Short mmCIF file of N, CA, C and O in Angstrom, two decimals:
data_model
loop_
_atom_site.label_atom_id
_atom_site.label_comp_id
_atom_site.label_asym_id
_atom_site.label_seq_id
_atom_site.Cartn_x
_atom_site.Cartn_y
_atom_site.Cartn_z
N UNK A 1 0.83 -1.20 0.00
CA UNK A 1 0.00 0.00 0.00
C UNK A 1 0.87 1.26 0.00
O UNK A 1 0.72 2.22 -0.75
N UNK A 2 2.03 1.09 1.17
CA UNK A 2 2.70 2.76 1.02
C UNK A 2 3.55 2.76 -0.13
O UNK A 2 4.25 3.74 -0.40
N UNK A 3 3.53 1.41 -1.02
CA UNK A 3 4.64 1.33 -2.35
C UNK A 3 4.11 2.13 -3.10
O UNK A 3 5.01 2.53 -3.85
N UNK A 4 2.91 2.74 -3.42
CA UNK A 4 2.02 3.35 -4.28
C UNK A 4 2.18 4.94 -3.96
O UNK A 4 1.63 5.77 -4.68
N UNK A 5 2.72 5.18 -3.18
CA UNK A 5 2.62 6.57 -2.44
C UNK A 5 4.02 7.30 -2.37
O UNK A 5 4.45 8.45 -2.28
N UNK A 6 4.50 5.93 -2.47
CA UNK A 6 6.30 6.53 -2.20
C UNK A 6 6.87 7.73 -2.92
O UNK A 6 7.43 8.67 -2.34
N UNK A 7 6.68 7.62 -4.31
CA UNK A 7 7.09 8.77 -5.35
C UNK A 7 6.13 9.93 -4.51
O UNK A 7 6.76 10.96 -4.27
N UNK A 8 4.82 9.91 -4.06
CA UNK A 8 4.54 11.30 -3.98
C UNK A 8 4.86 11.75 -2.61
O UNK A 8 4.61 12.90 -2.24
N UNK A 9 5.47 10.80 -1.81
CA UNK A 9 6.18 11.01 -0.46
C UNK A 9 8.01 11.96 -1.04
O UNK A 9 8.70 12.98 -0.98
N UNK A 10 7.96 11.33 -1.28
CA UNK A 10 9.64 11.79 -1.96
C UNK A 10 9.13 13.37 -2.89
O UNK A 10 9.63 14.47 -2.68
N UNK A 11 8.40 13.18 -3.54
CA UNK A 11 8.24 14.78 -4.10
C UNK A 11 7.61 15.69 -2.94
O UNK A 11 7.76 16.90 -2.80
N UNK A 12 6.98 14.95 -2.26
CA UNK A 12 6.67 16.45 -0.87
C UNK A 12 7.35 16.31 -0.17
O UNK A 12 6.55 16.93 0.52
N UNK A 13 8.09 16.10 0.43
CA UNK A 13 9.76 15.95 0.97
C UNK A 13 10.82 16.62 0.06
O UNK A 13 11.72 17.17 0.69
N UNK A 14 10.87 16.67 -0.84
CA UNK A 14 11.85 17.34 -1.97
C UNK A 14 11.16 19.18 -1.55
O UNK A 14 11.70 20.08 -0.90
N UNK A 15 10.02 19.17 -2.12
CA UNK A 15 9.29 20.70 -1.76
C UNK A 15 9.57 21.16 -0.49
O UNK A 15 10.37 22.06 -0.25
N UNK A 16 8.94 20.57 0.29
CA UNK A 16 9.75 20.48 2.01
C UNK A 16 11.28 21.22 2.11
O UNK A 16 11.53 22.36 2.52
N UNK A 17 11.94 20.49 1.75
CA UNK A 17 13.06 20.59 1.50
C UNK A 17 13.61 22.11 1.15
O UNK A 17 14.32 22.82 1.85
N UNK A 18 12.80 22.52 -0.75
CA UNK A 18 12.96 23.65 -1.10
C UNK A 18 12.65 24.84 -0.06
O UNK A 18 13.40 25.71 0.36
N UNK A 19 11.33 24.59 0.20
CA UNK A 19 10.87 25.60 1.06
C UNK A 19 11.26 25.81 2.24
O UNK A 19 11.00 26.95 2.63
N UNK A 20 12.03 24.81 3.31
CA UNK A 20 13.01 25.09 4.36
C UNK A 20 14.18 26.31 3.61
O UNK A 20 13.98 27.52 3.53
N UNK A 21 15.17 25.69 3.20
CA UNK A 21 16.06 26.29 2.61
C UNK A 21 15.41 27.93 2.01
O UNK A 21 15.99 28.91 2.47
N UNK A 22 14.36 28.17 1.12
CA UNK A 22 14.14 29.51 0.82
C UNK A 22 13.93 30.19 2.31
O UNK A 22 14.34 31.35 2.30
N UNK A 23 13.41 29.80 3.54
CA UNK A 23 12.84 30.21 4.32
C UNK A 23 14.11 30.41 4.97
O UNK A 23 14.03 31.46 5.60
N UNK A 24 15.37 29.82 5.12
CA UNK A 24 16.12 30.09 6.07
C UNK A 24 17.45 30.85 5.15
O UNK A 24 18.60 30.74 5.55
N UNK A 25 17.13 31.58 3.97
CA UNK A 25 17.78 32.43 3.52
C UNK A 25 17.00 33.86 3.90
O UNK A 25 17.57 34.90 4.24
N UNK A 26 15.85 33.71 3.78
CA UNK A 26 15.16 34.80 4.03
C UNK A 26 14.98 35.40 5.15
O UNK A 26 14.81 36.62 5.06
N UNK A 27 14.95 34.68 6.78
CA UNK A 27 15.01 34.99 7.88
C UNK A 27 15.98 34.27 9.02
O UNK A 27 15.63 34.07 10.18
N UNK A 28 17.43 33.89 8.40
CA UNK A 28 18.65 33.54 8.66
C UNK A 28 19.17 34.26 9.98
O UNK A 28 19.35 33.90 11.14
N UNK A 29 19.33 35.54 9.22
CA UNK A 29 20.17 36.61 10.11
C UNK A 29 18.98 37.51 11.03
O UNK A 29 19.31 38.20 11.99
N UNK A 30 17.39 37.35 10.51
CA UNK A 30 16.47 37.75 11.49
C UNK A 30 16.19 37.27 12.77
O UNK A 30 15.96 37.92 13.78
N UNK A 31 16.25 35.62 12.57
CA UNK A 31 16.30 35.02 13.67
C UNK A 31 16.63 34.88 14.24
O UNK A 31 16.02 34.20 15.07
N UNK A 32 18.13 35.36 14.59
CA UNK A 32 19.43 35.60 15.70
C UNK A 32 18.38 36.16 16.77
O UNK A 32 18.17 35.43 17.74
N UNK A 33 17.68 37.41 16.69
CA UNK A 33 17.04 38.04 18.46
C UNK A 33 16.08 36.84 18.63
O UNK A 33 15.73 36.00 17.80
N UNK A 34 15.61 37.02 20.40
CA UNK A 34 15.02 36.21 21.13
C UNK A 34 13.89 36.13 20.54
O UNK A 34 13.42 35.05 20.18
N UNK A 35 13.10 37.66 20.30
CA UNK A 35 12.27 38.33 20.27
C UNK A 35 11.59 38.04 18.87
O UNK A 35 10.37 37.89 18.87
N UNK A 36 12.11 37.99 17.98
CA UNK A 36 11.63 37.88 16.57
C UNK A 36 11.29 35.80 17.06
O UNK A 36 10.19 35.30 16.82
N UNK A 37 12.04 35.25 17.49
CA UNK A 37 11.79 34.23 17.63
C UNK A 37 11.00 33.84 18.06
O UNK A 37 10.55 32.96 17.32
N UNK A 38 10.21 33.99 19.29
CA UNK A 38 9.49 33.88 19.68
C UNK A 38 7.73 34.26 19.68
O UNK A 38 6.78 33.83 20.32
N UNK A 39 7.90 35.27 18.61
CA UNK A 39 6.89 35.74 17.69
C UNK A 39 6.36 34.84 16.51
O UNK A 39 5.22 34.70 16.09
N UNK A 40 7.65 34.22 16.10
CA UNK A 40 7.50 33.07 15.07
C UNK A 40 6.62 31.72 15.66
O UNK A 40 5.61 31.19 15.20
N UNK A 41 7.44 31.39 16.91
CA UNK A 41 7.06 30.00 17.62
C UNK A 41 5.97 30.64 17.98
O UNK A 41 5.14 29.81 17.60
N UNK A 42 5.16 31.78 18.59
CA UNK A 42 3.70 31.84 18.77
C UNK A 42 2.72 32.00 18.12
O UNK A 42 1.60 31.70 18.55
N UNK A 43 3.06 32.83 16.25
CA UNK A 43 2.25 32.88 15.52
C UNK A 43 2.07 31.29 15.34
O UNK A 43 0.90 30.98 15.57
N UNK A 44 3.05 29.95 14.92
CA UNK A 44 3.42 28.78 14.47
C UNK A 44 1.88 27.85 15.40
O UNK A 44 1.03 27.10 14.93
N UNK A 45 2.05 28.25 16.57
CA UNK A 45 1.19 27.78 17.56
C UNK A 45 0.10 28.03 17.46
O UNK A 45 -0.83 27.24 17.60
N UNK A 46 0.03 29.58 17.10
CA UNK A 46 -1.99 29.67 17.15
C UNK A 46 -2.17 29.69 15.91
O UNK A 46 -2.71 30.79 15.90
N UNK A 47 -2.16 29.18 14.17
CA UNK A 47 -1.95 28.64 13.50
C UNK A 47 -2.50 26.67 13.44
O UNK A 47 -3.48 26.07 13.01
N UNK A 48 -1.60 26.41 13.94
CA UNK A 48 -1.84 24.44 14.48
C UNK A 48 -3.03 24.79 14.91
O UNK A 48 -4.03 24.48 14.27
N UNK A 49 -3.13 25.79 16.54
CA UNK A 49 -4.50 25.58 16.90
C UNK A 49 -5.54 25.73 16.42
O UNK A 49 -6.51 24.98 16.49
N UNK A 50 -5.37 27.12 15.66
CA UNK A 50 -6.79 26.94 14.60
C UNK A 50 -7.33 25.79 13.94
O UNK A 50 -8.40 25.21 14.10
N UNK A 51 -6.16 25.54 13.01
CA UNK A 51 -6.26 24.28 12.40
C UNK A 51 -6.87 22.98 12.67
O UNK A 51 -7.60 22.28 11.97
N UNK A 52 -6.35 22.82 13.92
CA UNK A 52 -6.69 21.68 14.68
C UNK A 52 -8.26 21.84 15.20
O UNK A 52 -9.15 20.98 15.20
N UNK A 53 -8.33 23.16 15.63
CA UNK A 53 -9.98 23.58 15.95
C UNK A 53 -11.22 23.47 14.37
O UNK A 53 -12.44 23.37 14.47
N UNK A 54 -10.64 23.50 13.41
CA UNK A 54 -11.43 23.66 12.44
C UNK A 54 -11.16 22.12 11.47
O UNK A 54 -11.79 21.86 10.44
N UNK A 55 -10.45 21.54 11.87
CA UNK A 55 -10.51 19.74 11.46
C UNK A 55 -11.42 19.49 12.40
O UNK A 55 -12.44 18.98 11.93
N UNK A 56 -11.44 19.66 13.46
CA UNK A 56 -12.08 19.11 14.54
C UNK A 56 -13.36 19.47 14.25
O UNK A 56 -14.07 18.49 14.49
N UNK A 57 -14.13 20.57 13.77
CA UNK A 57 -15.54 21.07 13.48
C UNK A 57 -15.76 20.13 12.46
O UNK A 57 -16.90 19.72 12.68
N UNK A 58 -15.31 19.54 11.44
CA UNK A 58 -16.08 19.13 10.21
C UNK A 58 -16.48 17.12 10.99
O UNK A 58 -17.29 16.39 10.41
N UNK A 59 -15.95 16.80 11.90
CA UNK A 59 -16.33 15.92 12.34
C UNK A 59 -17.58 15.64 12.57
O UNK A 59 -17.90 14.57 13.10
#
């Protein structure tokens, strides 16, 4: 069953991939303060939670 899936596992992992790398050219040297960081990890958080709140509604 996951033999069928593998190629499209490996191409969203490849994208993955791209999009780490663009992301950590772009906010490399931003992310050095505490402060910008931690703005990131809390937007990142209430984000999931939404998410997770609005999978959870279509149940």
């Amino acid at each position: 069953m996951i033999l069928k899936y593998y190629p499209m596992i490996l191409g969203l992992t490849e994208k993955l991939n791209e999009l780490n790398e663009k992301i950590n050219e772009m906010f490399g040297s931003k992310m050095d303060n505490v402060f910008t960081g931690t703005l990131v990890l809390g937007a990142i958080l209430v984000i999931a939670f939404w998410g997770i709140g609005e999978l959870n509604k279509h149940q």
